[in-house]
Amino acid sequence: MVAAILRQVVGRESESQADYALVSAFRAQIVRALGEGRWRFADHFCDKLLAEEPCNLEAWLLKGHLAWRHFQDTRAALNCFQRVVILGGFESSNEYVARARSSLAQLLEQLS
């Protein structure tokens, strides 16, 4: 619903500008929620952001950490971290891929 309203408000702008504004609004909500310790709210807006940008490595990495550290959902965390590695093309030079690999290693060690 927020996406539809935002697109109507910025309807005179190009679609890419509207998408950028929407993604920026979702990012702002995520930052705000994290600052307030509202983990479910941050996760919700990660989902909204990923609906607009399904390959956003930063959002997938954040979802993985939220699942692992705050929701104790190791399966979701593993899936998110693996998705970052796959979407990032397994490139260790990519900051998000490197962080996801490190988090995967820590999580797997914790589970063993």
mmCIF file of C-alpha atoms in Angstrom:
data_model
loop_
_atom_site.group_PDB
_atom_site.id
_atom_site.type_symbol
_atom_site.label_atom_id
_atom_site.label_comp_id
_atom_site.label_asym_id
_atom_site.label_seq_id
_atom_site.Cartn_x
_atom_site.Cartn_y
_atom_site.Cartn_z
ATOM 1 C CA MET A 1 0.000 0.000 0.000
ATOM 2 C CA VAL A 2 2.804 2.409 0.857
ATOM 3 C CA ALA A 3 4.445 1.601 -2.457
ATOM 4 C CA ALA A 4 1.264 2.367 -4.403
ATOM 5 C CA ILE A 5 0.717 5.662 -2.597
ATOM 6 C CA LEU A 6 4.321 6.735 -3.083
ATOM 7 C CA ARG A 7 4.134 5.880 -6.766
ATOM 8 C CA GLN A 8 0.965 7.975 -7.126
ATOM 9 C CA VAL A 9 2.513 10.928 -5.319
ATOM 10 C CA VAL A 10 5.608 10.884 -7.492
ATOM 11 C CA GLY A 11 3.679 9.872 -10.591
ATOM 12 C CA ARG A 12 5.093 12.777 -12.605
ATOM 13 C CA GLU A 13 8.600 11.463 -12.097
ATOM 14 C CA SER A 14 10.035 8.582 -14.016
ATOM 15 C CA GLU A 15 9.445 5.093 -12.689
ATOM 16 C CA SER A 16 13.110 4.655 -11.743
ATOM 17 C CA GLN A 17 12.999 7.827 -9.640
ATOM 18 C CA ALA A 18 9.857 6.589 -7.914
ATOM 19 C CA ASP A 19 11.496 3.243 -7.237
ATOM 20 C CA TYR A 20 14.568 5.011 -5.833
ATOM 21 C CA ALA A 21 12.375 7.128 -3.559
ATOM 22 C CA LEU A 22 10.524 4.053 -2.357
ATOM 23 C CA VAL A 23 13.702 2.105 -1.657
ATOM 24 C CA SER A 24 15.167 5.132 0.138
ATOM 25 C CA ALA A 25 12.052 5.367 2.299
ATOM 26 C CA PHE A 26 12.313 1.680 3.181
ATOM 27 C CA ARG A 27 16.004 2.093 4.043
ATOM 28 C CA ALA A 28 15.187 5.025 6.310
ATOM 29 C CA GLN A 29 12.555 2.954 8.111
ATOM 30 C CA ILE A 30 15.033 0.100 8.548
ATOM 31 C CA VAL A 31 17.674 2.410 10.017
ATOM 32 C CA ARG A 32 15.103 3.963 12.324
ATOM 33 C CA ALA A 33 13.829 0.570 13.495
ATOM 34 C CA LEU A 34 17.344 -0.702 14.143
ATOM 35 C CA GLY A 35 18.150 2.408 16.145
ATOM 36 C CA GLU A 36 15.063 1.852 18.262
ATOM 37 C CA GLY A 37 15.711 -1.876 18.701
ATOM 38 C CA ARG A 38 12.507 -2.767 16.851
ATOM 39 C CA TRP A 39 13.805 -5.900 15.168
ATOM 40 C CA ARG A 40 10.508 -7.172 13.706
ATOM 41 C CA PHE A 41 9.807 -3.755 12.228
ATOM 42 C CA ALA A 42 13.290 -3.696 10.641
ATOM 43 C CA ASP A 43 12.722 -7.190 9.250
ATOM 44 C CA HIS A 44 9.342 -6.152 7.853
ATOM 45 C CA PHE A 45 10.881 -3.246 5.974
ATOM 46 C CA CYS A 46 13.703 -5.460 4.725
ATOM 47 C CA ASP A 47 10.963 -7.588 3.179
ATOM 48 C CA LYS A 48 9.400 -4.497 1.611
ATOM 49 C CA LEU A 49 12.767 -3.398 0.251
ATOM 50 C CA LEU A 50 13.456 -6.877 -1.125
ATOM 51 C CA ALA A 51 10.086 -6.868 -2.886
ATOM 52 C CA GLU A 52 11.384 -3.860 -4.836
ATOM 53 C CA GLU A 53 15.025 -4.990 -5.104
ATOM 54 C CA PRO A 54 15.177 -8.789 -4.761
ATOM 55 C CA CYS A 55 18.959 -8.870 -5.245
ATOM 56 C CA ASN A 56 19.801 -6.353 -2.516
ATOM 57 C CA LEU A 57 22.682 -8.058 -0.725
ATOM 58 C CA GLU A 58 22.687 -5.650 2.199
ATOM 59 C CA ALA A 59 19.034 -6.353 3.005
ATOM 60 C CA TRP A 60 19.535 -10.130 2.764
ATOM 61 C CA LEU A 61 22.569 -9.911 5.050
ATOM 62 C CA LEU A 62 20.637 -7.835 7.574
ATOM 63 C CA LYS A 63 17.723 -10.295 7.493
ATOM 64 C CA GLY A 64 20.196 -13.083 8.182
ATOM 65 C CA HIS A 65 21.615 -11.312 11.207
ATOM 66 C CA LEU A 66 18.166 -10.444 12.514
ATOM 67 C CA ALA A 67 17.060 -14.064 12.152
ATOM 68 C CA TRP A 68 20.204 -15.366 13.846
ATOM 69 C CA ARG A 69 20.789 -12.859 16.619
ATOM 70 C CA HIS A 70 17.292 -11.627 17.472
ATOM 71 C CA PHE A 71 14.788 -14.267 16.355
ATOM 72 C CA GLN A 72 16.890 -17.399 17.038
ATOM 73 C CA ASP A 73 15.834 -18.742 13.630
ATOM 74 C CA THR A 74 18.994 -20.446 12.411
ATOM 75 C CA ARG A 75 17.339 -21.935 9.327
ATOM 76 C CA ALA A 76 16.230 -18.507 8.087
ATOM 77 C CA ALA A 77 19.650 -17.068 8.900
ATOM 78 C CA LEU A 78 21.413 -19.804 6.929
ATOM 79 C CA ASN A 79 19.100 -19.250 3.964
ATOM 80 C CA CYS A 80 19.695 -15.491 3.991
ATOM 81 C CA PHE A 81 23.475 -15.798 4.268
ATOM 82 C CA GLN A 82 23.536 -18.400 1.479
ATOM 83 C CA ARG A 83 21.414 -16.146 -0.695
ATOM 84 C CA VAL A 84 23.913 -13.299 -0.246
ATOM 85 C CA VAL A 85 26.770 -15.564 -1.318
ATOM 86 C CA ILE A 86 24.860 -16.852 -4.351
ATOM 87 C CA LEU A 87 23.490 -13.463 -5.456
ATOM 88 C CA GLY A 88 26.946 -11.972 -4.972
ATOM 89 C CA GLY A 89 28.369 -14.505 -7.395
ATOM 90 C CA PHE A 90 30.544 -16.145 -4.720
ATOM 91 C CA GLU A 91 32.906 -13.138 -5.041
ATOM 92 C CA SER A 92 34.906 -12.870 -1.824
ATOM 93 C CA SER A 93 35.999 -9.397 -2.894
ATOM 94 C CA ASN A 94 32.379 -8.265 -2.428
ATOM 95 C CA GLU A 95 32.027 -6.893 1.104
ATOM 96 C CA TYR A 96 28.581 -8.420 1.631
ATOM 97 C CA VAL A 97 29.615 -11.829 0.334
ATOM 98 C CA ALA A 98 32.675 -11.831 2.590
ATOM 99 C CA ARG A 99 30.562 -10.891 5.601
ATOM 100 C CA ALA A 100 27.936 -13.513 4.740
ATOM 101 C CA ARG A 101 30.631 -16.197 4.441
ATOM 102 C CA SER A 102 32.063 -15.200 7.803
ATOM 103 C CA SER A 103 28.612 -15.258 9.396
ATOM 104 C CA LEU A 104 27.875 -18.645 7.815
ATOM 105 C CA ALA A 105 31.104 -20.064 9.219
ATOM 106 C CA GLN A 106 30.327 -18.719 12.702
ATOM 107 C CA LEU A 107 26.759 -19.977 12.609
ATOM 108 C CA LEU A 108 27.742 -23.428 11.368
ATOM 109 C CA GLU A 109 30.429 -23.655 14.051
ATOM 110 C CA GLN A 110 27.861 -22.676 16.661
ATOM 111 C CA LEU A 111 25.501 -25.386 15.406
ATOM 112 C CA SER A 112 28.113 -28.155 15.415
#
